[in-house]
Structures are given as structure tokens and as C-alpha cells.
Amino acid sequence: MSGGFLGRLFGRDEQGSASDRLVVPSVPTSEDLLASLDRVAEMVSDGAVPGPVASRVRRIDHVVRDTIPRLSRLGAGSPRAYTVMATATNYLPEAIGGYLRLPRQFADNRPVDNGKSSLMVLVDQLDLLAATMDQVFDAVCREDADALVAHGRFLAEKFGSASNGGSLDVGGTVVPPLPPPSAAPSPDAAPAGPQRLQPPSGSGAA
């Protein structure tokens, strides 16, 4: 009895043969995400959407494209990585597609949600996606910035402060920092070395 139930649950017939296997969707690659963004760009090209929509889509597109090469740093199963992938493949194209399926006159003027038109609803959705993508991108870049700061502190502890050049320990011999360069002479300062005497002003030649 339980075998039949499990067989039906996992797509197997009474004899236990796999008639319909569970299919787990594959994780989209970077190329898949970029291709999806290209399709969205085509959807909003040639005046298909109002200017405020097109500009917001471009903003999201740029941030997502900048984030895609850094997705591996977020780790497998990261909610932030999933949000980026879902934005490129689902959230953004679905929002634009839903608007484009409506007649322009209806979408831009007819109230559909608390007095807002479909156009205003779409703009709100795009603003939310843009803010979310900005947060994800900042979080990814912050990790690199923190690593850079930590490396700078390591170098300062090992070699000294950057303000005075520090000292360098090479094979047990401490090399002092280079002395600061001598100040350049002032333009009004007298030139060094022997000078030619000039006759007093007002005196004529003999």
C-alpha cells in the first residue's frame, strides 16, 4: 500500500518503473542571466514603454550586470544571489510583460489599485527592484572593500605607518625610511654660487 502511494508520489507506476521523474530546474548560468536581460531590453526598446519605465529598467539592468560576475562570492544558496537571478529571469521580465499585455490607454490612465494606474504600479515595482539590487550590489562590494581595509591594516602593522614611510625588516636588518625630499628653493631666493656684481642703478657707463 505504501509502495503504491510512494510510487504515485514520485511518478512511478504500480510496477515501480519511472514513468515520470521529478525534474529539478538547473541553476541559471551567467550567460542565461545576461540573455534574459537582453530580452527585457528588447521588450522596452523603440518606445514600447514610457520614458520613466525605460530609465528604471536601464538602471536595474546595469546594476544586475555589474553584480552577475560577483555572484560566486555570495556562496551557494545565498538569498542575495537568488534575488539577483530571480530579478533577471522572473521579477523584471514578468513586471514588464504584465504592463505590455495591457492596452496603453488603459494601462496609463485607468486606476486599478488604490487609485493608481497600471503604469504607476509598475513604476513602484521597478523602484523596489532597483533599491533591492542596489543593496545587494553594495553588500557584495562591501566585502571586497572590507578585505582591502583589512589588508591595509596588516601592511601597516608589518611595515609601519604609511604617513612616514615606515621601516622595512629585510633579513633581520632594519632599513630606515627614506628621508623626505629637500624643499624646492623659493623663486625669490638668491641663486647659490658666485654672483656677478651689478653696477648701481642710475650710473652710466664710463
PDB file of C-alpha atoms in Angstrom:
ATOM      1  CA  MET A   1       0.000   0.000   0.000  1.00  0.00           C
ATOM      2  CA  SER A   2       2.707   2.424   0.988  1.00  0.00           C
ATOM      3  CA  GLY A   3       4.724   1.412  -2.078  1.00  0.00           C
ATOM      4  CA  GLY A   4       1.866   2.384  -4.383  1.00  0.00           C
ATOM      5  CA  PHE A   5       1.478   5.722  -2.610  1.00  0.00           C
ATOM      6  CA  LEU A   6       5.177   6.488  -2.853  1.00  0.00           C
ATOM      7  CA  GLY A   7       5.194   5.352  -6.452  1.00  0.00           C
ATOM      8  CA  ARG A   8       2.412   7.753  -7.348  1.00  0.00           C
ATOM      9  CA  LEU A   9       4.094  10.495  -5.318  1.00  0.00           C
ATOM     10  CA  PHE A  10       7.381  10.161  -7.190  1.00  0.00           C
ATOM     11  CA  GLY A  11       5.835   9.463 -10.570  1.00  0.00           C
ATOM     12  CA  ARG A  12       6.181   5.668 -10.636  1.00  0.00           C
ATOM     13  CA  ASP A  13       3.537   3.200 -11.783  1.00  0.00           C
ATOM     14  CA  GLU A  14       2.381   0.143  -9.843  1.00  0.00           C
ATOM     15  CA  GLN A  15       5.296  -1.919 -11.151  1.00  0.00           C
ATOM     16  CA  GLY A  16       7.775   0.636  -9.872  1.00  0.00           C
ATOM     17  CA  SER A  17       9.053   1.833 -13.240  1.00  0.00           C
ATOM     18  CA  ALA A  18       9.895   5.520 -13.533  1.00  0.00           C
ATOM     19  CA  SER A  19       7.085   6.841 -15.731  1.00  0.00           C
ATOM     20  CA  ASP A  20       7.561  10.480 -14.865  1.00  0.00           C
ATOM     21  CA  ARG A  21      10.665  11.584 -12.993  1.00  0.00           C
ATOM     22  CA  LEU A  22      10.951  14.674 -10.899  1.00  0.00           C
ATOM     23  CA  VAL A  23      12.835  17.358 -12.795  1.00  0.00           C
ATOM     24  CA  VAL A  24      14.862  19.811 -10.731  1.00  0.00           C
ATOM     25  CA  PRO A  25      15.387  23.075 -12.613  1.00  0.00           C
ATOM     26  CA  SER A  26      19.030  23.857 -13.213  1.00  0.00           C
ATOM     27  CA  VAL A  27      20.619  26.965 -11.764  1.00  0.00           C
ATOM     28  CA  PRO A  28      20.866  29.629 -14.477  1.00  0.00           C
ATOM     29  CA  THR A  29      24.353  30.440 -15.653  1.00  0.00           C
ATOM     30  CA  SER A  30      25.772  33.922 -16.110  1.00  0.00           C
ATOM     31  CA  GLU A  31      25.043  33.604 -19.823  1.00  0.00           C
ATOM     32  CA  ASP A  32      21.409  32.740 -19.040  1.00  0.00           C
ATOM     33  CA  LEU A  33      21.035  35.810 -16.849  1.00  0.00           C
ATOM     34  CA  LEU A  34      22.607  38.114 -19.421  1.00  0.00           C
ATOM     35  CA  ALA A  35      20.416  36.664 -22.164  1.00  0.00           C
ATOM     36  CA  SER A  36      17.316  37.297 -20.055  1.00  0.00           C
ATOM     37  CA  LEU A  37      18.394  40.896 -19.501  1.00  0.00           C
ATOM     38  CA  ASP A  38      18.907  41.292 -23.246  1.00  0.00           C
ATOM     39  CA  ARG A  39      15.340  40.098 -23.842  1.00  0.00           C
ATOM     40  CA  VAL A  40      14.000  42.625 -21.349  1.00  0.00           C
ATOM     41  CA  ALA A  41      15.972  45.375 -23.071  1.00  0.00           C
ATOM     42  CA  GLU A  42      14.301  44.426 -26.345  1.00  0.00           C
ATOM     43  CA  MET A  43      10.879  44.496 -24.680  1.00  0.00           C
ATOM     44  CA  VAL A  44      11.298  48.135 -23.650  1.00  0.00           C
ATOM     45  CA  SER A  45      13.063  49.341 -26.811  1.00  0.00           C
ATOM     46  CA  ASP A  46      11.660  51.550 -29.578  1.00  0.00           C
ATOM     47  CA  GLY A  47       9.257  53.415 -27.312  1.00  0.00           C
ATOM     48  CA  ALA A  48       7.356  50.329 -26.202  1.00  0.00           C
ATOM     49  CA  VAL A  49       7.157  51.762 -22.673  1.00  0.00           C
ATOM     50  CA  PRO A  50       7.071  55.323 -21.317  1.00  0.00           C
ATOM     51  CA  GLY A  51      10.371  57.051 -20.545  1.00  0.00           C
ATOM     52  CA  PRO A  52      10.142  56.673 -16.749  1.00  0.00           C
ATOM     53  CA  VAL A  53       9.786  52.911 -17.173  1.00  0.00           C
ATOM     54  CA  ALA A  54      12.634  52.620 -19.682  1.00  0.00           C
ATOM     55  CA  SER A  55      15.023  54.605 -17.464  1.00  0.00           C
ATOM     56  CA  ARG A  56      14.244  52.450 -14.436  1.00  0.00           C
ATOM     57  CA  VAL A  57      14.729  49.264 -16.422  1.00  0.00           C
ATOM     58  CA  ARG A  58      18.125  50.526 -17.611  1.00  0.00           C
ATOM     59  CA  ARG A  59      19.151  51.284 -14.040  1.00  0.00           C
ATOM     60  CA  ILE A  60      18.210  47.796 -12.844  1.00  0.00           C
ATOM     61  CA  ASP A  61      19.865  46.255 -15.896  1.00  0.00           C
ATOM     62  CA  HIS A  62      23.182  47.998 -15.206  1.00  0.00           C
ATOM     63  CA  VAL A  63      23.283  47.010 -11.534  1.00  0.00           C
ATOM     64  CA  VAL A  64      22.368  43.385 -12.224  1.00  0.00           C
ATOM     65  CA  ARG A  65      25.016  43.154 -14.954  1.00  0.00           C
ATOM     66  CA  ASP A  66      27.624  44.545 -12.565  1.00  0.00           C
ATOM     67  CA  THR A  67      26.555  42.050  -9.890  1.00  0.00           C
ATOM     68  CA  ILE A  68      26.481  38.887 -12.031  1.00  0.00           C
ATOM     69  CA  PRO A  69      30.297  38.434 -12.139  1.00  0.00           C
ATOM     70  CA  ARG A  70      30.341  38.604  -8.322  1.00  0.00           C
ATOM     71  CA  LEU A  71      27.560  36.099  -7.629  1.00  0.00           C
ATOM     72  CA  SER A  72      30.048  33.320  -6.846  1.00  0.00           C
ATOM     73  CA  ARG A  73      31.299  35.322  -3.874  1.00  0.00           C
ATOM     74  CA  LEU A  74      27.861  35.166  -2.269  1.00  0.00           C
ATOM     75  CA  GLY A  75      28.058  31.379  -1.976  1.00  0.00           C
ATOM     76  CA  ALA A  76      25.686  28.595  -2.923  1.00  0.00           C
ATOM     77  CA  GLY A  77      22.154  29.027  -1.644  1.00  0.00           C
ATOM     78  CA  SER A  78      22.648  32.711  -0.824  1.00  0.00           C
ATOM     79  CA  PRO A  79      19.328  34.598  -0.664  1.00  0.00           C
ATOM     80  CA  ARG A  80      21.031  37.593  -2.260  1.00  0.00           C
ATOM     81  CA  ALA A  81      22.290  35.525  -5.182  1.00  0.00           C
ATOM     82  CA  TYR A  82      18.816  34.055  -5.636  1.00  0.00           C
ATOM     83  CA  THR A  83      17.307  37.562  -5.640  1.00  0.00           C
ATOM     84  CA  VAL A  84      19.662  38.666  -8.406  1.00  0.00           C
ATOM     85  CA  MET A  85      18.917  35.589 -10.514  1.00  0.00           C
ATOM     86  CA  ALA A  86      15.158  35.857  -9.944  1.00  0.00           C
ATOM     87  CA  THR A  87      15.196  39.557 -10.816  1.00  0.00           C
ATOM     88  CA  ALA A  88      16.901  38.889 -14.142  1.00  0.00           C
ATOM     89  CA  THR A  89      14.853  35.838 -15.109  1.00  0.00           C
ATOM     90  CA  ASN A  90      11.461  36.412 -13.464  1.00  0.00           C
ATOM     91  CA  TYR A  91      10.726  39.545 -11.460  1.00  0.00           C
ATOM     92  CA  LEU A  92      11.801  42.106 -14.057  1.00  0.00           C
ATOM     93  CA  PRO A  93      10.538  40.415 -17.252  1.00  0.00           C
ATOM     94  CA  GLU A  94       7.222  39.496 -15.591  1.00  0.00           C
ATOM     95  CA  ALA A  95       6.631  43.072 -14.445  1.00  0.00           C
ATOM     96  CA  ILE A  96       7.349  44.474 -17.906  1.00  0.00           C
ATOM     97  CA  GLY A  97       5.377  41.725 -19.631  1.00  0.00           C
ATOM     98  CA  GLY A  98       2.328  42.324 -17.445  1.00  0.00           C
ATOM     99  CA  TYR A  99       2.331  46.002 -18.397  1.00  0.00           C
ATOM    100  CA  LEU A 100       2.848  45.346 -22.104  1.00  0.00           C
ATOM    101  CA  ARG A 101      -0.076  42.919 -22.217  1.00  0.00           C
ATOM    102  CA  LEU A 102      -2.409  45.789 -21.394  1.00  0.00           C
ATOM    103  CA  PRO A 103      -3.615  48.409 -23.889  1.00  0.00           C
ATOM    104  CA  ARG A 104      -1.521  51.549 -23.402  1.00  0.00           C
ATOM    105  CA  GLN A 105      -4.508  53.813 -22.855  1.00  0.00           C
ATOM    106  CA  PHE A 106      -5.888  51.521 -20.157  1.00  0.00           C
ATOM    107  CA  ALA A 107      -2.519  50.867 -18.523  1.00  0.00           C
ATOM    108  CA  ASP A 108      -1.519  54.510 -18.275  1.00  0.00           C
ATOM    109  CA  ASN A 109      -4.823  56.059 -17.233  1.00  0.00           C
ATOM    110  CA  ARG A 110      -7.259  53.595 -15.653  1.00  0.00           C
ATOM    111  CA  PRO A 111      -6.951  53.268 -11.843  1.00  0.00           C
ATOM    112  CA  VAL A 112      -6.530  49.638 -10.809  1.00  0.00           C
ATOM    113  CA  ASP A 113      -5.043  49.685  -7.296  1.00  0.00           C
ATOM    114  CA  ASN A 114      -5.907  52.338  -4.690  1.00  0.00           C
ATOM    115  CA  GLY A 115      -6.243  54.994  -7.366  1.00  0.00           C
ATOM    116  CA  LYS A 116      -3.003  54.014  -9.102  1.00  0.00           C
ATOM    117  CA  SER A 117      -2.865  53.123 -12.758  1.00  0.00           C
ATOM    118  CA  SER A 118      -1.035  50.052 -14.027  1.00  0.00           C
ATOM    119  CA  LEU A 119       1.808  52.361 -15.081  1.00  0.00           C
ATOM    120  CA  MET A 120       2.160  53.726 -11.540  1.00  0.00           C
ATOM    121  CA  VAL A 121       2.045  50.209 -10.107  1.00  0.00           C
ATOM    122  CA  LEU A 122       4.804  49.160 -12.487  1.00  0.00           C
ATOM    123  CA  VAL A 123       6.950  52.153 -11.545  1.00  0.00           C
ATOM    124  CA  ASP A 124       6.574  51.249  -7.861  1.00  0.00           C
ATOM    125  CA  GLN A 125       7.657  47.676  -8.599  1.00  0.00           C
ATOM    126  CA  LEU A 126      10.680  48.844 -10.586  1.00  0.00           C
ATOM    127  CA  ASP A 127      11.718  51.248  -7.823  1.00  0.00           C
ATOM    128  CA  LEU A 128      11.548  48.400  -5.314  1.00  0.00           C
ATOM    129  CA  LEU A 129      13.639  46.138  -7.552  1.00  0.00           C
ATOM    130  CA  ALA A 130      16.180  48.910  -8.126  1.00  0.00           C
ATOM    131  CA  ALA A 131      16.564  49.579  -4.398  1.00  0.00           C
ATOM    132  CA  THR A 132      16.938  45.867  -3.697  1.00  0.00           C
ATOM    133  CA  MET A 133      19.581  45.410  -6.402  1.00  0.00           C
ATOM    134  CA  ASP A 134      21.486  48.422  -5.071  1.00  0.00           C
ATOM    135  CA  GLN A 135      21.541  46.848  -1.611  1.00  0.00           C
ATOM    136  CA  VAL A 136      22.799  43.525  -2.969  1.00  0.00           C
ATOM    137  CA  PHE A 137      25.495  45.190  -5.071  1.00  0.00           C
ATOM    138  CA  ASP A 138      26.629  47.339  -2.136  1.00  0.00           C
ATOM    139  CA  ALA A 139      26.807  44.261   0.097  1.00  0.00           C
ATOM    140  CA  VAL A 140      28.965  42.391  -2.416  1.00  0.00           C
ATOM    141  CA  CYS A 141      31.296  45.347  -2.934  1.00  0.00           C
ATOM    142  CA  ARG A 142      31.446  45.988   0.816  1.00  0.00           C
ATOM    143  CA  GLU A 143      33.024  42.572   1.298  1.00  0.00           C
ATOM    144  CA  ASP A 144      35.817  43.489  -1.123  1.00  0.00           C
ATOM    145  CA  ALA A 145      36.217  46.906   0.487  1.00  0.00           C
ATOM    146  CA  ASP A 146      36.456  45.360   3.959  1.00  0.00           C
ATOM    147  CA  ALA A 147      39.068  42.915   2.667  1.00  0.00           C
ATOM    148  CA  LEU A 148      41.065  45.822   1.250  1.00  0.00           C
ATOM    149  CA  VAL A 149      40.884  47.711   4.550  1.00  0.00           C
ATOM    150  CA  ALA A 150      41.948  44.612   6.477  1.00  0.00           C
ATOM    151  CA  HIS A 151      44.895  44.109   4.131  1.00  0.00           C
ATOM    152  CA  GLY A 152      45.919  47.724   4.601  1.00  0.00           C
ATOM    153  CA  ARG A 153      45.903  47.291   8.378  1.00  0.00           C
ATOM    154  CA  PHE A 154      48.016  44.152   8.032  1.00  0.00           C
ATOM    155  CA  LEU A 155      50.568  46.044   5.935  1.00  0.00           C
ATOM    156  CA  ALA A 156      50.600  48.943   8.407  1.00  0.00           C
ATOM    157  CA  GLU A 157      51.255  46.573  11.314  1.00  0.00           C
ATOM    158  CA  LYS A 158      54.020  44.760   9.445  1.00  0.00           C
ATOM    159  CA  PHE A 159      55.828  47.619   7.762  1.00  0.00           C
ATOM    160  CA  GLY A 160      54.780  50.703   9.702  1.00  0.00           C
ATOM    161  CA  SER A 161      52.568  53.675   9.087  1.00  0.00           C
ATOM    162  CA  ALA A 162      52.195  54.946   5.561  1.00  0.00           C
ATOM    163  CA  SER A 163      52.497  58.553   6.771  1.00  0.00           C
ATOM    164  CA  ASN A 164      56.242  58.369   7.490  1.00  0.00           C
ATOM    165  CA  GLY A 165      57.177  55.577   5.152  1.00  0.00           C
ATOM    166  CA  GLY A 166      57.762  53.081   7.976  1.00  0.00           C
ATOM    167  CA  SER A 167      60.735  50.783   8.213  1.00  0.00           C
ATOM    168  CA  LEU A 168      61.373  47.537   6.408  1.00  0.00           C
ATOM    169  CA  ASP A 169      62.754  44.405   8.078  1.00  0.00           C
ATOM    170  CA  VAL A 170      64.852  42.582   5.479  1.00  0.00           C
ATOM    171  CA  GLY A 171      66.700  39.524   6.716  1.00  0.00           C
ATOM    172  CA  GLY A 172      66.998  40.863  10.240  1.00  0.00           C
ATOM    173  CA  THR A 173      68.321  44.251   9.077  1.00  0.00           C
ATOM    174  CA  VAL A 174      66.017  47.173   9.643  1.00  0.00           C
ATOM    175  CA  VAL A 175      66.077  49.580   6.740  1.00  0.00           C
ATOM    176  CA  PRO A 176      65.027  53.062   7.878  1.00  0.00           C
ATOM    177  CA  PRO A 177      62.601  55.078   5.787  1.00  0.00           C
ATOM    178  CA  LEU A 178      63.947  57.365   3.130  1.00  0.00           C
ATOM    179  CA  PRO A 179      64.418  60.984   4.222  1.00  0.00           C
ATOM    180  CA  PRO A 180      61.878  63.434   2.855  1.00  0.00           C
ATOM    181  CA  PRO A 181      62.951  65.243  -0.304  1.00  0.00           C
ATOM    182  CA  SER A 182      64.540  68.628   0.269  1.00  0.00           C
ATOM    183  CA  ALA A 183      62.288  71.581  -0.226  1.00  0.00           C
ATOM    184  CA  ALA A 184      62.482  73.256  -3.581  1.00  0.00           C
ATOM    185  CA  PRO A 185      64.122  76.704  -3.484  1.00  0.00           C
ATOM    186  CA  SER A 186      61.834  79.689  -3.427  1.00  0.00           C
ATOM    187  CA  PRO A 187      61.637  81.680  -6.647  1.00  0.00           C
ATOM    188  CA  ASP A 188      62.723  84.784  -4.643  1.00  0.00           C
ATOM    189  CA  ALA A 189      65.741  83.093  -3.087  1.00  0.00           C
ATOM    190  CA  ALA A 190      69.174  84.120  -4.316  1.00  0.00           C
ATOM    191  CA  PRO A 191      70.846  81.516  -6.533  1.00  0.00           C
ATOM    192  CA  ALA A 192      73.646  79.542  -4.990  1.00  0.00           C
ATOM    193  CA  GLY A 193      77.279  80.012  -6.044  1.00  0.00           C
ATOM    194  CA  PRO A 194      79.221  83.135  -7.143  1.00  0.00           C
ATOM    195  CA  GLN A 195      77.176  86.016  -8.474  1.00  0.00           C
ATOM    196  CA  ARG A 196      78.098  88.759 -10.911  1.00  0.00           C
ATOM    197  CA  LEU A 197      78.091  92.203  -9.368  1.00  0.00           C
ATOM    198  CA  GLN A 198      75.752  94.687 -10.969  1.00  0.00           C
ATOM    199  CA  PRO A 199      76.500  98.393 -11.186  1.00  0.00           C
ATOM    200  CA  PRO A 200      74.368 100.706  -9.045  1.00  0.00           C
ATOM    201  CA  SER A 201      71.183 101.842 -10.628  1.00  0.00           C
ATOM    202  CA  GLY A 202      71.394 105.235 -12.328  1.00  0.00           C
ATOM    203  CA  SER A 203      75.118 105.038 -13.003  1.00  0.00           C
ATOM    204  CA  GLY A 204      76.173 105.385 -16.615  1.00  0.00           C
ATOM    205  CA  ALA A 205      78.952 103.581 -18.382  1.00  0.00           C
ATOM    206  CA  ALA A 206      82.397 105.296 -18.296  1.00  0.00           C
TER     207      ALA A 206
END
